[in-house]
Amino acid sequence: MSANHSLLLFEGDMISQLPEVFEYFGLHSTGQMEVVKGLAEIWEHTNYPRKNRPKNVVHKAVLYNGIWTAILDREMNMVLKQENCEECAKKLGIKIFGYLVETVSGTCALYLYQPEKIRGLNIQNFEVLEDFGSPLPQEAGITPQEMFGDGMMRISRRMGFSDSLFAHPTSKVYVAGAEDPDLSSVIEKMQSSVVKHPRASAAVHLGHKRQETHAPPVTRLEKPWWKLW
């Protein structure tokens, strides 16, 4: 089975500080927060592009378990922004732990900041690109192969957060919207291209279906389907 998702843990209750947290990652809060229940609603409310919502807005599922504030990042970009993570950890005086895993592309990564980066592991196409710092105690007994299965989730649980909480019926899961300037730029360029090329514009008026705007590519081989176990 494939495992494709990304999770970031921020020490303490950051729910009220989400707009500030988002800013460290270049995202601008829309000020909209919704409470959802279960994985089906989480999937529906965080899927991109979200129906009847601006194409330059992404949505993150957020949960506080008394120790960590967890953010499910469907776009899988935040954890790879190492400088942003470290700046956020330093400015807020907190620990940040994050990981991503993409089984099909052979990509996984994990990072811990407290607040400086003390651990970094980045594997792409099953090749180690970064192995910074000493392995965390929570990594003990987990093989590189298991990193692409449930290994990352086991490490997270040992850190004090279980991903299963997102599906628990008593959990209060928030979905927060944030404007992504990178998406805004892509959309603006696409709209400008339509104006500059009359044939493309005419095709739209003739009822030809336009291609959906998707998130810009990130530093991985592909952008696979996301799945939370």
PDB file of N, CA and C in Angstrom, residues 83-169:
ATOM      1  N   GLU A  83      14.208  26.855   6.036  1.00  0.00           N
ATOM      2  CA  GLU A  83      14.491  28.173   6.622  1.00  0.00           C
ATOM      3  C   GLU A  83      13.248  28.750   7.285  1.00  0.00           C
ATOM      4  N   ASN A  84      12.092  28.533   6.660  1.00  0.00           N
ATOM      5  CA  ASN A  84      10.843  29.030   7.220  1.00  0.00           C
ATOM      6  C   ASN A  84      10.516  28.316   8.526  1.00  0.00           C
ATOM      7  N   CYS A  85      10.716  27.001   8.544  1.00  0.00           N
ATOM      8  CA  CYS A  85      10.462  26.220   9.760  1.00  0.00           C
ATOM      9  C   CYS A  85      11.344  26.699  10.907  1.00  0.00           C
ATOM     10  N   GLU A  86      12.627  26.888  10.608  1.00  0.00           N
ATOM     11  CA  GLU A  86      13.561  27.284  11.663  1.00  0.00           C
ATOM     12  C   GLU A  86      13.254  28.694  12.165  1.00  0.00           C
ATOM     13  N   GLU A  87      12.912  29.604  11.248  1.00  0.00           N
ATOM     14  CA  GLU A  87      12.570  30.962  11.661  1.00  0.00           C
ATOM     15  C   GLU A  87      11.330  30.959  12.541  1.00  0.00           C
ATOM     16  N   CYS A  88      10.326  30.179  12.143  1.00  0.00           N
ATOM     17  CA  CYS A  88       9.096  30.085  12.932  1.00  0.00           C
ATOM     18  C   CYS A  88       9.387  29.547  14.324  1.00  0.00           C
ATOM     19  N   ALA A  89      10.191  28.490  14.407  1.00  0.00           N
ATOM     20  CA  ALA A  89      10.532  27.892  15.694  1.00  0.00           C
ATOM     21  C   ALA A  89      11.276  28.880  16.593  1.00  0.00           C
ATOM     22  N   LYS A  90      12.216  29.637  15.997  1.00  0.00           N
ATOM     23  CA  LYS A  90      12.998  30.598  16.775  1.00  0.00           C
ATOM     24  C   LYS A  90      12.140  31.770  17.252  1.00  0.00           C
ATOM     25  N   LYS A  91      11.344  32.341  16.336  1.00  0.00           N
ATOM     26  CA  LYS A  91      10.553  33.526  16.679  1.00  0.00           C
ATOM     27  C   LYS A  91       9.464  33.206  17.699  1.00  0.00           C
ATOM     28  N   LEU A  92       8.884  32.029  17.610  1.00  0.00           N
ATOM     29  CA  LEU A  92       7.819  31.650  18.535  1.00  0.00           C
ATOM     30  C   LEU A  92       8.347  30.904  19.760  1.00  0.00           C
ATOM     31  N   GLY A  93       9.632  30.541  19.725  1.00  0.00           N
ATOM     32  CA  GLY A  93      10.236  29.849  20.854  1.00  0.00           C
ATOM     33  C   GLY A  93       9.643  28.475  21.104  1.00  0.00           C
ATOM     34  N   ILE A  94       9.433  27.711  20.023  1.00  0.00           N
ATOM     35  CA  ILE A  94       8.806  26.400  20.136  1.00  0.00           C
ATOM     36  C   ILE A  94       9.607  25.356  19.364  1.00  0.00           C
ATOM     37  N   LYS A  95       9.239  24.096  19.572  1.00  0.00           N
ATOM     38  CA  LYS A  95       9.777  23.011  18.763  1.00  0.00           C
ATOM     39  C   LYS A  95       8.844  22.796  17.575  1.00  0.00           C
ATOM     40  N   ILE A  96       9.422  22.391  16.458  1.00  0.00           N
ATOM     41  CA  ILE A  96       8.637  22.023  15.285  1.00  0.00           C
ATOM     42  C   ILE A  96       9.176  20.703  14.750  1.00  0.00           C
ATOM     43  N   PHE A  97       8.275  19.761  14.566  1.00  0.00           N
ATOM     44  CA  PHE A  97       8.632  18.487  13.952  1.00  0.00           C
ATOM     45  C   PHE A  97       7.743  18.296  12.730  1.00  0.00           C
ATOM     46  N   GLY A  98       8.323  17.838  11.630  1.00  0.00           N
ATOM     47  CA  GLY A  98       7.518  17.627  10.441  1.00  0.00           C
ATOM     48  C   GLY A  98       8.053  16.494   9.595  1.00  0.00           C
ATOM     49  N   TYR A  99       7.147  15.880   8.843  1.00  0.00           N
ATOM     50  CA  TYR A  99       7.569  14.831   7.922  1.00  0.00           C
ATOM     51  C   TYR A  99       6.658  14.805   6.710  1.00  0.00           C
ATOM     52  N   LEU A 100       7.139  14.180   5.654  1.00  0.00           N
ATOM     53  CA  LEU A 100       6.306  13.850   4.492  1.00  0.00           C
ATOM     54  C   LEU A 100       6.761  12.492   3.987  1.00  0.00           C
ATOM     55  N   VAL A 101       5.859  11.798   3.331  1.00  0.00           N
ATOM     56  CA  VAL A 101       6.192  10.500   2.755  1.00  0.00           C
ATOM     57  C   VAL A 101       5.383  10.305   1.487  1.00  0.00           C
ATOM     58  N   GLU A 102       6.062   9.883   0.421  1.00  0.00           N
ATOM     59  CA  GLU A 102       5.452   9.549  -0.861  1.00  0.00           C
ATOM     60  C   GLU A 102       6.040   8.215  -1.301  1.00  0.00           C
ATOM     61  N   THR A 103       5.283   7.167  -1.127  1.00  0.00           N
ATOM     62  CA  THR A 103       5.801   5.835  -1.407  1.00  0.00           C
ATOM     63  C   THR A 103       6.155   5.641  -2.876  1.00  0.00           C
ATOM     64  N   VAL A 104       5.256   6.059  -3.766  1.00  0.00           N
ATOM     65  CA  VAL A 104       5.437   5.787  -5.193  1.00  0.00           C
ATOM     66  C   VAL A 104       6.711   6.421  -5.736  1.00  0.00           C
ATOM     67  N   SER A 105       6.972   7.673  -5.351  1.00  0.00           N
ATOM     68  CA  SER A 105       8.154   8.371  -5.868  1.00  0.00           C
ATOM     69  C   SER A 105       9.408   8.088  -5.051  1.00  0.00           C
ATOM     70  N   GLY A 106       9.270   7.313  -3.993  1.00  0.00           N
ATOM     71  CA  GLY A 106      10.431   7.016  -3.167  1.00  0.00           C
ATOM     72  C   GLY A 106      10.966   8.237  -2.456  1.00  0.00           C
ATOM     73  N   THR A 107      10.043   9.088  -1.973  1.00  0.00           N
ATOM     74  CA  THR A 107      10.429  10.328  -1.307  1.00  0.00           C
ATOM     75  C   THR A 107       9.925  10.361   0.123  1.00  0.00           C
ATOM     76  N   CYS A 108      10.784  10.720   1.031  1.00  0.00           N
ATOM     77  CA  CYS A 108      10.357  10.953   2.413  1.00  0.00           C
ATOM     78  C   CYS A 108      11.323  11.946   3.057  1.00  0.00           C
ATOM     79  N   ALA A 109      10.853  12.618   4.070  1.00  0.00           N
ATOM     80  CA  ALA A 109      11.688  13.600   4.763  1.00  0.00           C
ATOM     81  C   ALA A 109      11.169  13.786   6.173  1.00  0.00           C
ATOM     82  N   LEU A 110      12.060  14.090   7.081  1.00  0.00           N
ATOM     83  CA  LEU A 110      11.661  14.459   8.432  1.00  0.00           C
ATOM     84  C   LEU A 110      12.647  15.485   8.971  1.00  0.00           C
ATOM     85  N   TYR A 111      12.119  16.418   9.779  1.00  0.00           N
ATOM     86  CA  TYR A 111      12.937  17.485  10.340  1.00  0.00           C
ATOM     87  C   TYR A 111      12.469  17.801  11.750  1.00  0.00           C
ATOM     88  N   LEU A 112      13.424  18.161  12.609  1.00  0.00           N
ATOM     89  CA  LEU A 112      13.111  18.597  13.964  1.00  0.00           C
ATOM     90  C   LEU A 112      13.902  19.863  14.271  1.00  0.00           C
ATOM     91  N   TYR A 113      13.198  20.871  14.756  1.00  0.00           N
ATOM     92  CA  TYR A 113      13.790  22.155  15.150  1.00  0.00           C
ATOM     93  C   TYR A 113      13.433  22.403  16.610  1.00  0.00           C
ATOM     94  N   GLN A 114      14.472  22.787  17.421  1.00  0.00           N
ATOM     95  CA  GLN A 114      14.140  23.067  18.827  1.00  0.00           C
ATOM     96  C   GLN A 114      15.058  24.128  19.470  1.00  0.00           C
ATOM     97  N   PRO A 115      15.021  25.399  19.011  1.00  0.00           N
ATOM     98  CA  PRO A 115      14.407  25.833  17.757  1.00  0.00           C
ATOM     99  C   PRO A 115      15.331  25.680  16.540  1.00  0.00           C
ATOM    100  N   GLU A 116      16.666  25.555  16.758  1.00  0.00           N
ATOM    101  CA  GLU A 116      17.548  25.337  15.613  1.00  0.00           C
ATOM    102  C   GLU A 116      17.337  23.923  15.072  1.00  0.00           C
ATOM    103  N   LYS A 117      17.648  23.732  13.811  1.00  0.00           N
ATOM    104  CA  LYS A 117      17.508  22.393  13.229  1.00  0.00           C
ATOM    105  C   LYS A 117      18.524  21.462  13.863  1.00  0.00           C
ATOM    106  N   ILE A 118      18.027  20.356  14.420  1.00  0.00           N
ATOM    107  CA  ILE A 118      18.929  19.366  15.001  1.00  0.00           C
ATOM    108  C   ILE A 118      18.859  18.030  14.252  1.00  0.00           C
ATOM    109  N   ARG A 119      17.839  17.892  13.412  1.00  0.00           N
ATOM    110  CA  ARG A 119      17.730  16.649  12.646  1.00  0.00           C
ATOM    111  C   ARG A 119      17.084  16.923  11.288  1.00  0.00           C
ATOM    112  N   GLY A 120      17.681  16.363  10.253  1.00  0.00           N
ATOM    113  CA  GLY A 120      17.132  16.485   8.915  1.00  0.00           C
ATOM    114  C   GLY A 120      17.430  15.242   8.106  1.00  0.00           C
ATOM    115  N   LEU A 121      16.399  14.644   7.550  1.00  0.00           N
ATOM    116  CA  LEU A 121      16.566  13.470   6.695  1.00  0.00           C
ATOM    117  C   LEU A 121      15.703  13.663   5.459  1.00  0.00           C
ATOM    118  N   ASN A 122      16.325  13.592   4.274  1.00  0.00           N
ATOM    119  CA  ASN A 122      15.600  13.797   3.024  1.00  0.00           C
ATOM    120  C   ASN A 122      16.035  12.728   2.035  1.00  0.00           C
ATOM    121  N   ILE A 123      15.074  11.892   1.639  1.00  0.00           N
ATOM    122  CA  ILE A 123      15.329  10.820   0.677  1.00  0.00           C
ATOM    123  C   ILE A 123      14.443  11.052  -0.536  1.00  0.00           C
ATOM    124  N   GLN A 124      15.052  11.090  -1.715  1.00  0.00           N
ATOM    125  CA  GLN A 124      14.294  11.251  -2.952  1.00  0.00           C
ATOM    126  C   GLN A 124      14.732  10.193  -3.952  1.00  0.00           C
ATOM    127  N   ASN A 125      13.742   9.591  -4.607  1.00  0.00           N
ATOM    128  CA  ASN A 125      14.003   8.494  -5.535  1.00  0.00           C
ATOM    129  C   ASN A 125      14.817   7.402  -4.847  1.00  0.00           C
ATOM    130  N   PHE A 126      14.511   7.211  -3.562  1.00  0.00           N
ATOM    131  CA  PHE A 126      15.133   6.190  -2.722  1.00  0.00           C
ATOM    132  C   PHE A 126      16.629   6.439  -2.496  1.00  0.00           C
ATOM    133  N   GLU A 127      17.092   7.665  -2.768  1.00  0.00           N
ATOM    134  CA  GLU A 127      18.482   8.020  -2.504  1.00  0.00           C
ATOM    135  C   GLU A 127      18.537   9.105  -1.436  1.00  0.00           C
ATOM    136  N   VAL A 128      19.449   8.957  -0.482  1.00  0.00           N
ATOM    137  CA  VAL A 128      19.571   9.914   0.608  1.00  0.00           C
ATOM    138  C   VAL A 128      20.250  11.183   0.101  1.00  0.00           C
ATOM    139  N   LEU A 129      19.507  12.300   0.145  1.00  0.00           N
ATOM    140  CA  LEU A 129      20.058  13.582  -0.264  1.00  0.00           C
ATOM    141  C   LEU A 129      20.561  14.382   0.933  1.00  0.00           C
ATOM    142  N   GLU A 130      19.989  14.131   2.089  1.00  0.00           N
ATOM    143  CA  GLU A 130      20.399  14.838   3.305  1.00  0.00           C
ATOM    144  C   GLU A 130      20.255  13.902   4.497  1.00  0.00           C
ATOM    145  N   ASP A 131      21.269  13.896   5.350  1.00  0.00           N
ATOM    146  CA  ASP A 131      21.216  13.132   6.602  1.00  0.00           C
ATOM    147  C   ASP A 131      21.937  13.968   7.646  1.00  0.00           C
ATOM    148  N   PHE A 132      21.196  14.935   8.191  1.00  0.00           N
ATOM    149  CA  PHE A 132      21.780  15.927   9.093  1.00  0.00           C
ATOM    150  C   PHE A 132      21.490  15.561  10.547  1.00  0.00           C
ATOM    151  N   GLY A 133      22.532  15.662  11.383  1.00  0.00           N
ATOM    152  CA  GLY A 133      22.367  15.402  12.802  1.00  0.00           C
ATOM    153  C   GLY A 133      22.255  13.922  13.120  1.00  0.00           C
ATOM    154  N   SER A 134      22.170  13.632  14.395  1.00  0.00           N
ATOM    155  CA  SER A 134      22.048  12.241  14.840  1.00  0.00           C
ATOM    156  C   SER A 134      20.600  11.777  14.731  1.00  0.00           C
ATOM    157  N   PRO A 135      20.389  10.511  14.405  1.00  0.00           N
ATOM    158  CA  PRO A 135      19.020   9.992  14.363  1.00  0.00           C
ATOM    159  C   PRO A 135      18.314  10.222  15.700  1.00  0.00           C
ATOM    160  N   LEU A 136      17.054  10.556  15.641  1.00  0.00           N
ATOM    161  CA  LEU A 136      16.277  10.787  16.852  1.00  0.00           C
ATOM    162  C   LEU A 136      16.032   9.469  17.578  1.00  0.00           C
ATOM    163  N   PRO A 137      15.913   9.510  18.910  1.00  0.00           N
ATOM    164  CA  PRO A 137      15.570   8.283  19.647  1.00  0.00           C
ATOM    165  C   PRO A 137      14.291   7.652  19.105  1.00  0.00           C
ATOM    166  N   GLN A 138      13.383   8.505  18.616  1.00  0.00           N
ATOM    167  CA  GLN A 138      12.106   8.000  18.089  1.00  0.00           C
ATOM    168  C   GLN A 138      12.271   7.239  16.779  1.00  0.00           C
ATOM    169  N   GLU A 139      13.441   7.355  16.144  1.00  0.00           N
ATOM    170  CA  GLU A 139      13.701   6.629  14.895  1.00  0.00           C
ATOM    171  C   GLU A 139      14.202   5.211  15.142  1.00  0.00           C
ATOM    172  N   ALA A 140      14.530   4.893  16.385  1.00  0.00           N
ATOM    173  CA  ALA A 140      15.148   3.604  16.709  1.00  0.00           C
ATOM    174  C   ALA A 140      14.281   2.434  16.250  1.00  0.00           C
ATOM    175  N   GLY A 141      14.928   1.476  15.572  1.00  0.00           N
ATOM    176  CA  GLY A 141      14.231   0.261  15.172  1.00  0.00           C
ATOM    177  C   GLY A 141      13.411   0.397  13.908  1.00  0.00           C
ATOM    178  N   ILE A 142      13.399   1.588  13.292  1.00  0.00           N
ATOM    179  CA  ILE A 142      12.632   1.803  12.064  1.00  0.00           C
ATOM    180  C   ILE A 142      13.604   1.838  10.892  1.00  0.00           C
ATOM    181  N   THR A 143      13.483   0.898  10.002  1.00  0.00           N
ATOM    182  CA  THR A 143      14.402   0.789   8.874  1.00  0.00           C
ATOM    183  C   THR A 143      14.071   1.824   7.805  1.00  0.00           C
ATOM    184  N   PRO A 144      15.036   2.120   6.910  1.00  0.00           N
ATOM    185  CA  PRO A 144      14.758   3.046   5.807  1.00  0.00           C
ATOM    186  C   PRO A 144      13.554   2.610   4.970  1.00  0.00           C
ATOM    187  N   GLN A 145      13.411   1.300   4.768  1.00  0.00           N
ATOM    188  CA  GLN A 145      12.276   0.796   3.999  1.00  0.00           C
ATOM    189  C   GLN A 145      10.954   1.107   4.701  1.00  0.00           C
ATOM    190  N   GLU A 146      10.957   1.006   6.024  1.00  0.00           N
ATOM    191  CA  GLU A 146       9.734   1.259   6.790  1.00  0.00           C
ATOM    192  C   GLU A 146       9.359   2.736   6.794  1.00  0.00           C
ATOM    193  N   MET A 147      10.322   3.601   6.483  1.00  0.00           N
ATOM    194  CA  MET A 147      10.032   5.031   6.388  1.00  0.00           C
ATOM    195  C   MET A 147       8.980   5.293   5.312  1.00  0.00           C
ATOM    196  N   PHE A 148       8.943   4.421   4.306  1.00  0.00           N
ATOM    197  CA  PHE A 148       7.999   4.596   3.211  1.00  0.00           C
ATOM    198  C   PHE A 148       6.673   3.882   3.462  1.00  0.00           C
ATOM    199  N   GLY A 149       6.557   3.225   4.601  1.00  0.00           N
ATOM    200  CA  GLY A 149       5.311   2.604   4.987  1.00  0.00           C
ATOM    201  C   GLY A 149       4.684   3.390   6.117  1.00  0.00           C
ATOM    202  N   ASP A 150       4.668   2.797   7.307  1.00  0.00           N
ATOM    203  CA  ASP A 150       4.099   3.495   8.466  1.00  0.00           C
ATOM    204  C   ASP A 150       5.180   4.046   9.386  1.00  0.00           C
ATOM    205  N   GLY A 151       6.439   4.002   8.921  1.00  0.00           N
ATOM    206  CA  GLY A 151       7.550   4.435   9.768  1.00  0.00           C
ATOM    207  C   GLY A 151       7.441   5.861  10.258  1.00  0.00           C
ATOM    208  N   MET A 152       7.117   6.787   9.363  1.00  0.00           N
ATOM    209  CA  MET A 152       7.007   8.195   9.741  1.00  0.00           C
ATOM    210  C   MET A 152       5.891   8.410  10.765  1.00  0.00           C
ATOM    211  N   MET A 153       4.784   7.706  10.583  1.00  0.00           N
ATOM    212  CA  MET A 153       3.675   7.837  11.522  1.00  0.00           C
ATOM    213  C   MET A 153       4.032   7.263  12.887  1.00  0.00           C
ATOM    214  N   ARG A 154       4.821   6.213  12.898  1.00  0.00           N
ATOM    215  CA  ARG A 154       5.281   5.635  14.171  1.00  0.00           C
ATOM    216  C   ARG A 154       6.197   6.610  14.895  1.00  0.00           C
ATOM    217  N   ILE A 155       7.063   7.286  14.136  1.00  0.00           N
ATOM    218  CA  ILE A 155       7.942   8.292  14.737  1.00  0.00           C
ATOM    219  C   ILE A 155       7.112   9.423  15.336  1.00  0.00           C
ATOM    220  N   SER A 156       6.105   9.872  14.594  1.00  0.00           N
ATOM    221  CA  SER A 156       5.231  10.940  15.079  1.00  0.00           C
ATOM    222  C   SER A 156       4.530  10.535  16.370  1.00  0.00           C
ATOM    223  N   ARG A 157       4.070   9.310  16.436  1.00  0.00           N
ATOM    224  CA  ARG A 157       3.395   8.839  17.645  1.00  0.00           C
ATOM    225  C   ARG A 157       4.353   8.804  18.826  1.00  0.00           C
ATOM    226  N   ARG A 158       5.592   8.416  18.554  1.00  0.00           N
ATOM    227  CA  ARG A 158       6.595   8.420  19.618  1.00  0.00           C
ATOM    228  C   ARG A 158       6.932   9.843  20.058  1.00  0.00           C
ATOM    229  N   MET A 159       6.729  10.802  19.161  1.00  0.00           N
ATOM    230  CA  MET A 159       6.948  12.209  19.500  1.00  0.00           C
ATOM    231  C   MET A 159       5.809  12.768  20.346  1.00  0.00           C
ATOM    232  N   GLY A 160       4.670  12.066  20.351  1.00  0.00           N
ATOM    233  CA  GLY A 160       3.547  12.495  21.182  1.00  0.00           C
ATOM    234  C   GLY A 160       2.295  12.870  20.423  1.00  0.00           C
ATOM    235  N   PHE A 161       2.228  12.517  19.104  1.00  0.00           N
ATOM    236  CA  PHE A 161       1.009  12.816  18.351  1.00  0.00           C
ATOM    237  C   PHE A 161       0.665  11.653  17.441  1.00  0.00           C
ATOM    238  N   SER A 162      -0.570  11.168  17.554  1.00  0.00           N
ATOM    239  CA  SER A 162      -1.044  10.089  16.705  1.00  0.00           C
ATOM    240  C   SER A 162      -1.938  10.641  15.601  1.00  0.00           C
ATOM    241  N   ASP A 163      -1.633  10.285  14.367  1.00  0.00           N
ATOM    242  CA  ASP A 163      -2.434  10.753  13.235  1.00  0.00           C
ATOM    243  C   ASP A 163      -3.872  10.253  13.296  1.00  0.00           C
ATOM    244  N   SER A 164      -4.102   9.171  14.034  1.00  0.00           N
ATOM    245  CA  SER A 164      -5.458   8.626  14.145  1.00  0.00           C
ATOM    246  C   SER A 164      -6.419   9.582  14.843  1.00  0.00           C
ATOM    247  N   LEU A 165      -5.887  10.585  15.534  1.00  0.00           N
ATOM    248  CA  LEU A 165      -6.748  11.560  16.208  1.00  0.00           C
ATOM    249  C   LEU A 165      -7.605  12.338  15.219  1.00  0.00           C
ATOM    250  N   PHE A 166      -7.121  12.506  13.982  1.00  0.00           N
ATOM    251  CA  PHE A 166      -7.905  13.235  12.999  1.00  0.00           C
ATOM    252  C   PHE A 166      -9.218  12.519  12.690  1.00  0.00           C
ATOM    253  N   ALA A 167      -9.228  11.186  12.850  1.00  0.00           N
ATOM    254  CA  ALA A 167     -10.433  10.412  12.555  1.00  0.00           C
ATOM    255  C   ALA A 167     -11.272  10.132  13.793  1.00  0.00           C
ATOM    256  N   HIS A 168     -10.755  10.493  14.974  1.00  0.00           N
ATOM    257  CA  HIS A 168     -11.477  10.177  16.208  1.00  0.00           C
ATOM    258  C   HIS A 168     -12.738  11.033  16.324  1.00  0.00           C
ATOM    259  N   PRO A 169     -13.877  10.433  16.686  1.00  0.00           N
ATOM    260  CA  PRO A 169     -15.146  11.181  16.733  1.00  0.00           C
ATOM    261  C   PRO A 169     -15.193  12.310  17.753  1.00  0.00           C
TER     262      PRO A 169
END
